[in-house]
Amino acid sequence: MNALGISRLLAQPWFYASAGAILVWLVIVGHSQGAGGGAVISAALNYSVFFAVVGLGQMLVMASGAGNIDLSIPANITLAAYLSTGQMVGSDSGLVAGFVAGLAGGIAIGAANALLILAFRIPPMVATLASGLVVESFTFVYSRISVAKPSPLLADFTTERFAGVPYVTLAAIFASVALIVVLRRSLFGRSLFACGQNETAAWLSGVNVRRTRVAAYVLCGAFTSLAGILFAGFTGGPSLNMGSEFLLSSIAVVVIGGTNVAGGQASVLGTWSASLFLFLLLSMLNVLQVGPGLRNVITGVLIIAVLALNKTNRMQLV
Amino acid sequence: MIAMSNQEPSAASVGATLNALGVKQFGLSFIALALILVIVFWLRPNVASYNGLRLLLNLSPVLVFTALAQMFVMTAGDIDLGIGPFVGLVNCIVAGLLNDQPALAILMLAGCAVAYSLMAALIHWRQLPSIVVTLGSSFVWLGLALMVLPLPGGNVPAWLTSFVRLHPPLVPLPIILALVPMVLAHLVLNKMSYGVVLRGIGGSLSAVERAGRSTLKARMTLYALAGVCGLLAGTCLAGVTTTGDANVGRGLTLLSIGAVIIGGGEFVGGIVSPIGTVLGALIMQLSGSLLSFASVAPAWQYSVQGGILLVILALRVVSWRRLRP
């Protein structure tokens, strides 16, 4: 590969996350003298799919403009997990009703966020933080009156594998390819990036800025609740604090994946790579028997390092 | 200042109007706090006494200092997602080391404040978004806290626990610990001449640069102030709870952002109010007590906290609509 090719590769938003994931995987395989490399990838694909799906939702919101962010994600995940498994009650007959209930909850949260932000002009960070708090209350009350148990089919779907790749991951990869096409080719995708790059310019050229932002938040709500439903199946049932680890990691995977925090640009592949990178990093530190304290320190330093290296994340505003 | 108003006349004039309406900036939160206090006193008349207030506001200095830390970062137009875990780290150092190895502990605490300032330098040099740098550093703070104190516990120095139990005449200690930092922060940001530079970098970086001031130095100063407030928050927390816990700060980050915004702060930078921030912190702190006094089930506490946040902001937007660009 010539110098131009390399510099073009380095400029790709997803490059650093992918390179990091491969590097970490090589360390794991090297440490175990070449054994279990496939199993590690298989586990990573299974676990990181939930973070990738949530990250893709967060990515759409962040790409829609500077300051846009969804902090109601943890509450959304937990609510969707309880609503869906509450309909399933451990049997496959409630599977469809469960998905409908969970997704309806997530879409409602996304719509409420959009309403608060666009109609009441509350800053996204506070609006979604507050809506998350309200949702948490509802989940808490609902969790006490419902019997939450995922259907066997859902549990199998999230854990069984086809040629080493979990079914849930295969489905998510297909959906992600569809998302890439939507972002690159569809009116919504072009409008989303236009809004993120310059709201006024987008509005002047006839883009419906409000409708595009509403769509971003609603899609984020839907993606997040979908991840919540699947995660409940994966873990064998919901718990009240199951969403908490998704708050910071949803932001981390988006940004490490090369999506610009200032909006206007996004990378589906990068978000996936970053999800794999974070999971593999955690596995590597586990394999190397690093204690929980040092593990967190290394994770934090690497997040900052990847960010400092990646040129796409420079602030374009201010 | 002249350079700034030449830079962006419309933004500057709106900013000037807002500053002139300093009271309006936190007026709503003042009314909200008064309302909450009246309801609390009405539900529990015993609270309206020296000791009642002292116990009611027992933990409020922690949120007051954390919110002020967040406010200093937001002055630069940045967001600190790591302040909660940072308070947790300080809490662990104070509880885990200060009593047995005071020299090492003080060195580490000083290092923490310096680290905050270095974070500002990194953000400045590499032009990184603060939200992600502080997100990354939140993992570092949590990790360091776990290394200092792997399990909750520790041994808080006796002088600290007796300090938080002090009974100053007339005014309970938590109220002093809210008023003093409030006045100091107000003096630094709104009365000192350097405060103009500090708020200026949130308003317009290029204007401050053209005025011949170092934006790097200003941002590092703001972050150092935030670090010091974080140190005070963690120390107060250790004094009140008499233990250290690495995970204690998890919820503090979002509460601190809420407090700054309720107090009239804005995400765009440059527009913050130390008085409003302290009021906001007290509102967030007291809304929890209010609900338990009103026998509201704990499950709904989050809901009402979120609701208060939304109502205050929605009201403010309605009353400000004409002023907003």
XYZ file of C-alpha atoms in Angstrom:
643
model
C 0.000 0.000 0.000
C 1.414 3.370 -0.933
C 1.726 6.392 1.343
C -1.434 7.991 0.015
C -3.445 4.855 0.719
C -2.131 4.686 4.258
C -2.893 8.308 5.005
C -6.382 7.828 3.575
C -6.839 4.787 5.804
C -5.645 6.739 8.850
C -8.188 9.427 8.053
C -11.103 6.968 8.187
C -13.174 7.628 11.311
C -13.430 3.919 12.143
C -9.718 3.190 11.738
C -8.469 3.632 15.304
C -11.281 1.636 16.921
C -10.823 -1.252 14.476
C -7.049 -1.214 14.826
C -7.416 -1.149 18.616
C -9.827 -4.097 18.558
C -7.478 -6.185 16.386
C -4.450 -5.264 18.499
C -6.176 -6.229 21.724
C -7.394 -9.498 20.184
C -3.817 -10.320 19.133
C -2.630 -9.750 22.712
C -5.314 -12.119 24.036
C -4.451 -14.799 21.478
C -0.729 -14.302 22.091
C -1.200 -14.685 25.822
C -3.003 -18.007 25.382
C -0.411 -19.210 22.783
C -2.872 -19.084 19.910
C -5.675 -21.060 21.541
C -9.229 -19.791 21.880
C -8.937 -16.913 19.450
C -12.182 -17.865 17.739
C -14.031 -18.307 21.024
C -12.968 -14.843 22.120
C -14.317 -13.311 18.913
C -17.522 -15.285 19.249
C -18.034 -14.061 22.833
C -17.163 -10.519 21.847
C -19.679 -10.576 18.988
C -22.350 -11.842 21.344
C -21.794 -9.381 24.167
C -20.904 -6.254 22.242
C -23.969 -6.436 19.987
C -26.093 -4.857 22.734
C -23.632 -2.006 23.167
C -23.413 -1.567 19.399
C -27.196 -1.325 18.977
C -27.493 1.221 21.807
C -24.453 3.049 20.420
C -26.046 3.290 16.960
C -29.057 5.006 18.530
C -26.860 7.411 20.460
C -24.863 7.964 17.260
C -27.943 9.165 15.348
C -28.765 11.621 18.121
C -25.207 12.930 18.387
C -24.905 13.261 14.601
C -28.006 15.465 14.524
C -26.106 18.430 15.931
C -23.798 19.722 18.654
C -25.192 19.299 22.141
C -27.617 16.548 21.186
C -27.260 13.554 23.456
C -29.560 10.976 25.053
C -28.984 10.380 28.759
C -32.286 8.517 29.216
C -30.733 5.395 27.671
C -30.228 3.434 30.927
C -33.818 4.067 32.039
C -35.088 3.154 28.581
C -33.192 -0.147 28.538
C -34.507 -1.179 31.931
C -38.097 -0.171 31.138
C -38.062 -2.042 27.815
C -36.621 -5.117 29.503
C -39.359 -5.138 32.139
C -42.224 -4.265 29.765
C -41.275 -6.967 27.276
C -40.491 -9.772 29.679
C -43.572 -8.822 31.704
C -45.661 -9.704 28.627
C -43.720 -12.877 27.895
C -43.843 -14.324 31.425
C -41.535 -17.103 30.327
C -43.588 -18.350 27.384
C -43.160 -17.937 23.627
C -46.821 -17.020 23.139
C -46.157 -13.589 24.567
C -43.100 -12.975 22.393
C -44.730 -10.616 19.891
C -46.701 -8.762 22.567
C -43.470 -8.394 24.522
C -41.570 -6.880 21.616
C -44.470 -4.534 20.858
C -44.711 -3.404 24.486
C -40.967 -2.866 24.848
C -40.601 -1.013 21.562
C -43.672 1.120 22.273
C -42.084 2.178 25.557
C -38.822 3.092 23.863
C -40.499 5.013 21.060
C -42.625 6.893 23.603
C -39.492 7.897 25.535
C -37.817 9.065 22.324
C -40.891 11.078 21.338
C -41.123 12.612 24.818
C -37.443 13.600 24.660
C -37.966 15.231 21.282
C -41.015 17.096 22.597
C -39.133 18.434 25.625
C -36.153 19.494 23.526
C -37.928 20.980 20.522
C -41.191 22.306 21.947
C -39.997 23.413 25.388
C -36.462 24.165 24.184
C -34.878 22.431 27.160
C -31.192 21.534 26.550
C -31.016 17.855 25.433
C -28.681 16.884 28.239
C -31.087 18.014 30.958
C -34.278 17.039 29.149
C -33.148 13.446 28.659
C -31.672 13.292 32.156
C -35.021 14.371 33.624
C -37.102 12.080 31.421
C -34.797 9.236 32.436
C -35.505 9.959 36.099
C -39.260 9.902 35.480
C -39.033 6.646 33.536
C -36.966 5.082 36.324
C -39.836 5.623 38.742
C -42.310 3.928 36.431
C -39.975 0.980 35.916
C -39.496 0.634 39.649
C -43.240 0.502 40.268
C -43.908 -1.794 37.296
C -41.139 -4.183 38.352
C -43.001 -4.896 41.567
C -46.339 -5.751 39.968
C -45.067 -7.823 37.063
C -43.596 -11.262 36.607
C -40.629 -10.622 34.351
C -39.284 -13.666 32.561
C -38.018 -13.794 28.983
C -39.485 -16.304 26.540
C -37.253 -19.331 25.776
C -37.188 -18.430 22.098
C -35.830 -14.951 22.887
C -33.217 -16.392 25.217
C -32.118 -18.873 22.527
C -32.036 -16.185 19.864
C -29.652 -14.066 21.944
C -27.313 -16.887 22.940
C -27.405 -19.603 20.238
C -24.861 -19.387 17.442
C -24.675 -20.095 13.738
C -21.101 -21.006 12.725
C -19.789 -19.247 15.821
C -21.731 -16.054 15.196
C -24.714 -15.494 17.491
C -28.058 -15.149 15.666
C -28.690 -11.847 17.378
C -25.402 -10.509 16.013
C -26.221 -11.689 12.488
C -29.554 -9.881 12.657
C -27.896 -6.738 14.006
C -25.263 -6.797 11.260
C -27.974 -6.992 8.578
C -29.814 -4.135 10.249
C -26.588 -2.110 10.428
C -25.939 -2.554 6.720
C -29.467 -1.308 6.116
C -28.724 1.655 8.387
C -25.581 2.505 6.420
C -27.632 2.560 3.221
C -30.294 4.709 4.882
C -27.696 7.174 6.180
C -25.888 7.451 2.848
C -28.741 7.277 0.367
C -32.039 8.261 1.953
C -33.525 11.694 2.480
C -33.466 11.109 6.231
C -29.761 10.297 6.248
C -28.774 13.313 4.190
C -31.052 15.575 6.239
C -29.584 14.256 9.501
C -26.018 15.114 8.509
C -27.119 18.440 7.044
C -28.773 19.404 10.351
C -25.686 18.327 12.250
C -23.285 20.307 10.088
C -25.204 23.555 9.986
C -28.750 23.832 11.197
C -29.417 27.176 9.540
C -27.971 26.131 6.200
C -30.021 22.930 6.327
C -33.178 24.880 7.096
C -32.510 27.369 4.315
C -32.079 24.568 1.816
C -35.460 23.157 2.703
C -34.587 20.430 5.182
C -37.228 19.913 7.840
C -34.865 20.274 10.799
C -37.461 19.596 13.482
C -38.827 16.469 11.867
C -35.290 15.140 11.351
C -34.360 15.688 15.012
C -37.606 14.065 16.171
C -36.786 11.073 13.973
C -33.264 10.853 15.461
C -34.559 10.787 19.044
C -37.404 8.381 18.271
C -35.028 6.026 16.424
C -32.609 6.209 19.346
C -35.462 5.325 21.714
C -36.456 2.399 19.494
C -32.885 1.071 19.123
C -32.277 1.375 22.848
C -35.470 -0.449 23.804
C -34.681 -3.165 21.262
C -31.285 -3.623 22.899
C -33.002 -3.698 26.290
C -35.392 -6.465 25.208
C -32.561 -8.534 23.709
C -30.284 -7.925 26.705
C -33.038 -9.153 29.051
C -33.165 -12.357 26.980
C -29.387 -12.664 27.051
C -29.059 -12.239 30.813
C -32.083 -14.438 31.593
C -34.235 -11.625 32.962
C -34.220 -7.922 33.746
C -32.811 -6.219 36.822
C -33.301 -2.656 37.984
C -29.704 -1.573 37.457
C -29.123 -3.418 34.167
C -29.093 -0.140 32.219
C -26.525 1.749 34.255
C -23.433 0.436 32.475
C -24.880 1.569 29.136
C -24.852 5.286 29.960
C -21.152 6.004 29.676
C -20.395 3.169 27.271
C -23.039 4.351 24.784
C -21.224 7.690 24.554
C -17.801 6.031 24.571
C -18.497 3.652 21.664
C -19.904 6.444 19.526
C -16.964 8.755 20.064
C -14.198 6.150 19.931
C -15.891 4.940 16.756
C -15.100 8.264 15.129
C -18.505 9.959 15.147
C -18.043 13.690 15.583
C -19.452 15.007 18.865
C -20.168 18.304 17.128
C -22.570 16.475 14.803
C -22.889 16.163 11.080
C -21.009 12.948 10.599
C -21.337 9.373 11.822
C -19.721 5.985 11.426
C -21.753 2.804 11.800
C -18.693 0.635 11.259
C -16.773 2.692 13.834
C -19.482 2.257 16.458
C -19.375 -1.513 15.925
C -15.572 -1.577 16.068
C -15.555 0.484 19.248
C -18.064 -1.864 20.911
C -15.855 -4.833 20.042
C -12.762 -2.894 21.128
C -14.188 -2.100 24.577
C -15.329 -5.684 25.157
C -12.042 -7.174 23.948
C -10.132 -4.675 26.070
C -12.051 -5.816 29.127
C -11.404 -9.481 28.224
C -7.709 -8.793 27.697
C -7.351 -7.138 31.091
C -9.249 -10.053 32.628
C -6.992 -12.567 30.896
C -3.920 -10.669 32.083
C -5.434 -10.746 35.588
C -5.444 -7.000 36.039
C -7.401 -5.902 39.112
C -10.646 -3.909 38.768
C -8.941 -0.652 39.769
C -6.157 -0.737 37.207
C -8.622 -2.086 34.627
C -10.698 1.093 34.919
C -7.611 3.309 34.789
C -6.369 1.621 31.607
C -9.830 1.817 30.005
C -10.026 5.528 30.748
C -6.531 6.290 29.497
C -7.197 4.358 26.278
C -10.485 6.201 25.645
C -8.637 9.510 25.927
C -5.695 8.240 23.862
C -7.871 6.982 20.992
C -9.713 10.272 21.047
C -6.521 12.328 21.029
C -5.218 10.344 18.029
C -8.422 10.423 16.021
C -8.636 13.578 13.967
C -12.356 13.390 13.224
C -13.236 14.247 16.787
C -11.762 17.720 16.819
C -14.219 20.356 17.851
C -15.359 22.197 14.783
C -17.438 24.665 16.694
C -16.281 27.336 19.146
C -14.320 43.644 26.699
C -14.395 46.031 23.755
C -12.931 43.357 21.548
C -15.625 40.974 22.691
C -18.514 43.251 21.912
C -17.052 43.982 18.485
C -16.711 40.289 17.828
C -20.334 39.306 18.123
C -22.552 42.312 18.721
C -25.839 40.417 18.890
C -24.582 37.699 21.233
C -22.870 40.281 23.432
C -25.951 42.445 23.755
C -28.083 39.443 24.664
C -25.409 38.450 27.167
C -25.377 41.970 28.607
C -29.142 41.933 28.982
C -28.969 38.585 30.707
C -26.268 39.794 33.063
C -28.283 42.882 33.863
C -31.111 40.514 34.738
C -28.816 38.576 37.060
C -31.640 38.135 39.513
C -33.974 36.808 36.884
C -31.361 34.205 36.039
C -31.863 32.457 39.357
C -35.075 34.148 40.507
C -37.203 31.130 39.654
C -34.924 28.764 41.535
C -35.059 31.068 44.557
C -38.860 30.887 44.509
C -38.724 27.105 44.024
C -36.343 26.663 46.961
C -38.489 28.888 49.202
C -41.564 26.898 48.182
C -39.890 23.588 48.971
C -38.695 24.883 52.356
C -42.181 26.189 53.245
C -43.747 22.828 52.411
C -41.060 20.990 54.404
C -41.622 23.254 57.431
C -45.383 22.853 57.091
C -45.142 19.062 56.972
C -42.504 18.821 59.704
C -42.529 21.890 61.969
C -39.609 20.401 63.940
C -37.301 20.937 60.993
C -37.636 24.714 61.271
C -35.039 24.835 64.037
C -31.263 24.997 64.307
C -30.865 21.246 64.773
C -33.628 20.373 62.354
C -31.966 22.304 59.553
C -28.577 20.915 60.498
C -29.803 17.348 60.101
C -31.940 18.104 57.042
C -28.981 19.630 55.195
C -26.415 17.174 56.571
C -25.233 16.029 53.140
C -25.913 19.201 51.178
C -22.308 20.561 51.271
C -21.271 17.599 49.106
C -23.704 18.488 46.343
C -23.034 22.226 46.752
C -19.299 21.777 46.165
C -19.839 19.233 43.377
C -22.268 21.561 41.621
C -19.814 24.466 41.926
C -17.104 22.265 40.410
C -19.422 21.460 37.508
C -20.240 25.151 37.217
C -16.583 26.145 36.795
C -16.179 23.598 33.995
C -19.414 24.758 32.378
C -18.160 28.344 32.529
C -15.654 27.326 29.851
C -18.498 25.895 27.775
C -17.416 22.362 28.714
C -19.151 19.507 30.515
C -17.599 17.357 33.231
C -18.924 13.793 33.163
C -16.256 12.698 35.640
C -16.883 14.917 38.640
C -18.947 12.278 40.497
C -16.253 9.565 40.348
C -13.656 12.274 41.157
C -15.528 13.085 44.380
C -15.575 9.333 45.030
C -11.783 9.179 44.569
C -11.207 12.061 46.995
C -13.589 10.386 49.405
C -11.495 7.192 49.227
C -8.166 9.000 49.668
C -9.464 10.922 52.689
C -11.032 7.853 54.286
C -8.345 5.384 53.301
C -5.046 7.232 53.624
C -5.323 10.631 55.307
C -5.342 9.253 58.835
C -2.526 6.706 58.511
C -0.301 8.269 55.834
C -1.128 11.979 55.898
C 1.863 13.077 53.799
C 1.080 10.634 50.983
C -2.616 11.469 51.116
C -2.034 15.222 50.877
C 0.376 14.661 47.997
C -2.262 12.584 46.195
C -4.991 15.146 46.805
C -2.783 17.901 45.424
C -2.026 15.633 42.473
C -5.758 15.259 41.848
C -6.228 19.027 41.556
C -3.191 19.283 39.252
C -4.572 16.416 37.156
C -7.757 18.404 36.654
C -5.808 21.354 35.339
C -3.761 19.096 33.046
C -7.021 17.730 31.655
C -7.856 21.304 30.624
C -4.450 21.614 28.948
C -5.069 18.388 26.995
C -8.510 19.604 25.896
C -6.959 22.903 24.806
C -3.926 21.550 22.954
C -5.600 18.745 21.085
C -8.916 20.607 20.743
C -10.836 17.663 22.135
C -14.480 17.633 23.185
C -14.542 17.926 26.973
C -17.483 15.564 27.274
C -15.378 12.637 26.106
C -12.137 13.557 27.862
C -14.015 13.773 31.158
C -15.871 10.571 30.298
C -12.511 8.835 29.880
C -11.120 10.390 33.035
C -14.210 9.238 34.969
C -12.946 5.687 34.434
C -9.500 6.742 35.643
C -10.904 8.333 38.840
C -13.052 5.266 39.562
C -10.112 2.962 38.931
C -7.764 4.936 41.181
C -10.437 5.015 43.896
C -10.766 1.235 43.710
C -6.991 0.919 43.968
C -6.853 3.164 47.044
C -9.841 1.535 48.732
C -10.985 -1.720 47.070
C -13.841 -2.164 49.549
C -15.981 0.500 51.248
C -14.662 1.398 54.665
C -11.573 3.215 55.848
C -10.730 5.401 58.767
C -11.709 9.057 58.591
C -9.481 11.392 60.675
C -11.105 12.468 63.939
C -10.582 16.188 63.254
C -12.683 15.915 60.132
C -15.617 14.108 61.727
C -15.603 16.573 64.604
C -15.438 19.478 62.153
C -18.644 18.477 60.385
C -20.314 18.131 63.801
C -19.444 21.730 64.748
C -22.288 23.844 66.127
C -21.479 27.425 65.140
C -23.692 30.031 66.840
C -26.988 30.979 65.131
C -26.357 29.491 61.684
C -26.004 25.706 61.217
C -22.758 24.551 59.573
C -24.304 23.227 56.308
C -25.778 26.662 55.624
C -22.376 28.301 56.235
C -20.841 25.705 53.911
C -23.351 26.777 51.265
C -23.043 30.536 51.733
C -19.246 30.862 51.980
C -18.381 29.011 48.739
C -21.290 30.763 47.032
C -19.928 34.198 47.922
C -16.345 33.217 47.066
C -17.328 31.805 43.668
C -19.425 34.898 42.982
C -16.446 37.127 43.818
C -14.094 35.149 41.577
C -16.387 34.970 38.545
C -18.423 38.162 38.751
C -16.367 40.679 40.730
C -12.701 39.969 40.034
C -11.359 41.390 36.792
C -9.891 37.998 35.833
C -13.426 36.614 36.111
C -14.232 38.398 32.859
C -11.520 36.374 31.125
C -12.740 33.165 32.778
C -16.310 33.741 31.607
C -15.033 35.097 28.327
C -13.545 31.824 27.115
C -17.010 30.304 27.364
C -18.451 33.182 25.368
C -15.858 33.581 22.657
C -12.402 32.013 22.656
C -11.140 34.165 19.793
C -12.258 37.368 21.488
C -10.269 36.508 24.611
C -7.252 35.637 22.487
C -7.492 38.899 20.574
C -7.652 40.760 23.862
C -4.201 39.321 24.553
C -5.192 36.870 27.261
C -4.138 33.234 27.387
C -7.152 30.978 26.859
C -5.040 28.019 27.955
C -4.329 29.638 31.310
C -7.981 30.595 31.768
C -9.252 27.094 31.041
C -6.622 25.559 33.325
C -7.644 27.985 36.075
C -11.313 27.044 35.722
C -10.508 23.333 35.835
C -8.210 23.823 38.827
C -11.046 25.618 40.625
C -13.309 22.709 39.720
C -10.716 20.280 41.068
C -10.483 22.170 44.359
C -14.281 22.154 44.710
C -14.198 18.417 44.007
C -11.602 17.986 46.776
C -13.841 19.859 49.220
C -16.899 17.818 48.186
C -15.104 14.504 48.713
C -13.685 15.650 52.043
C -17.115 16.755 53.309
C -18.567 13.450 52.151
C -15.941 11.508 54.101
C -16.579 13.653 57.183
C -20.351 13.141 57.131
C -20.472 9.458 56.206
C -17.216 8.545 58.068
C -16.447 6.005 55.336
C -14.931 5.882 51.901
C -16.653 4.246 48.943
C -15.338 4.299 45.372
C -18.816 4.039 43.860
C -20.416 6.730 45.998
C -20.140 9.471 43.380
C -21.958 7.721 40.564
C -25.180 9.717 40.822
C -23.503 13.014 41.667
C -22.473 13.907 38.104
C -25.974 14.208 36.735
C -27.278 15.922 39.881
C -24.515 18.517 39.580
C -25.394 19.274 35.954
C -29.042 19.615 36.985
C -28.091 21.995 39.798
C -26.103 24.299 37.497
C -28.862 24.400 34.898
C -31.637 24.963 37.457
C -29.506 27.795 38.812
C -29.607 29.626 35.497
C -26.468 28.219 33.885
C -26.330 27.489 30.187
C -24.512 24.818 28.213
C -23.124 27.349 25.736
C -20.566 28.557 28.268
C -19.925 31.919 29.856
C -23.415 32.103 31.339
C -23.353 30.679 34.860
C -24.491 31.876 38.249
C -22.718 30.774 41.447
C -25.694 31.917 43.543
C -28.130 30.070 41.316
C -25.936 26.958 41.301
C -25.938 26.738 45.101
C -29.715 27.279 45.129
C -30.043 24.564 42.483
C -27.946 22.159 44.535
C -30.137 22.787 47.591
C -33.286 22.258 45.505
C -31.985 18.913 44.230
C -30.964 17.938 47.762
C -34.210 18.979 49.455
C -36.642 17.599 46.893
C -35.714 14.123 48.150
C -36.406 15.013 51.783
C -39.619 16.785 50.829
C -40.997 13.630 49.273
C -40.148 11.391 52.167
C -41.743 13.904 54.559
C -44.841 13.916 52.375
C -44.858 10.091 52.601
C -44.409 9.713 48.868
C -43.189 6.215 48.031
C -39.423 6.224 47.389
C -40.105 4.896 43.890
C -41.606 8.219 42.845
C -38.738 10.303 44.189
C -36.829 10.123 40.918
C -39.963 11.116 39.063
C -40.534 14.210 41.143
C -36.842 15.180 40.974
C -37.021 14.930 37.192
C -40.369 16.729 37.194
C -39.031 19.668 39.243
C -36.102 19.954 36.827
C -38.434 20.030 33.824
C -40.975 22.445 35.312
C -38.332 24.990 36.349
C -36.675 24.843 32.956
C -39.927 24.992 31.021
C -41.047 28.014 33.078
C -37.714 29.708 32.527
C -37.850 29.165 28.797
C -41.362 30.605 28.656
C -40.302 33.697 30.611
C -37.106 34.101 28.581
C -38.446 33.406 25.158
C -38.116 36.988 23.988
C -34.477 37.200 25.072
C -33.299 34.039 23.431
C -31.629 34.218 20.047
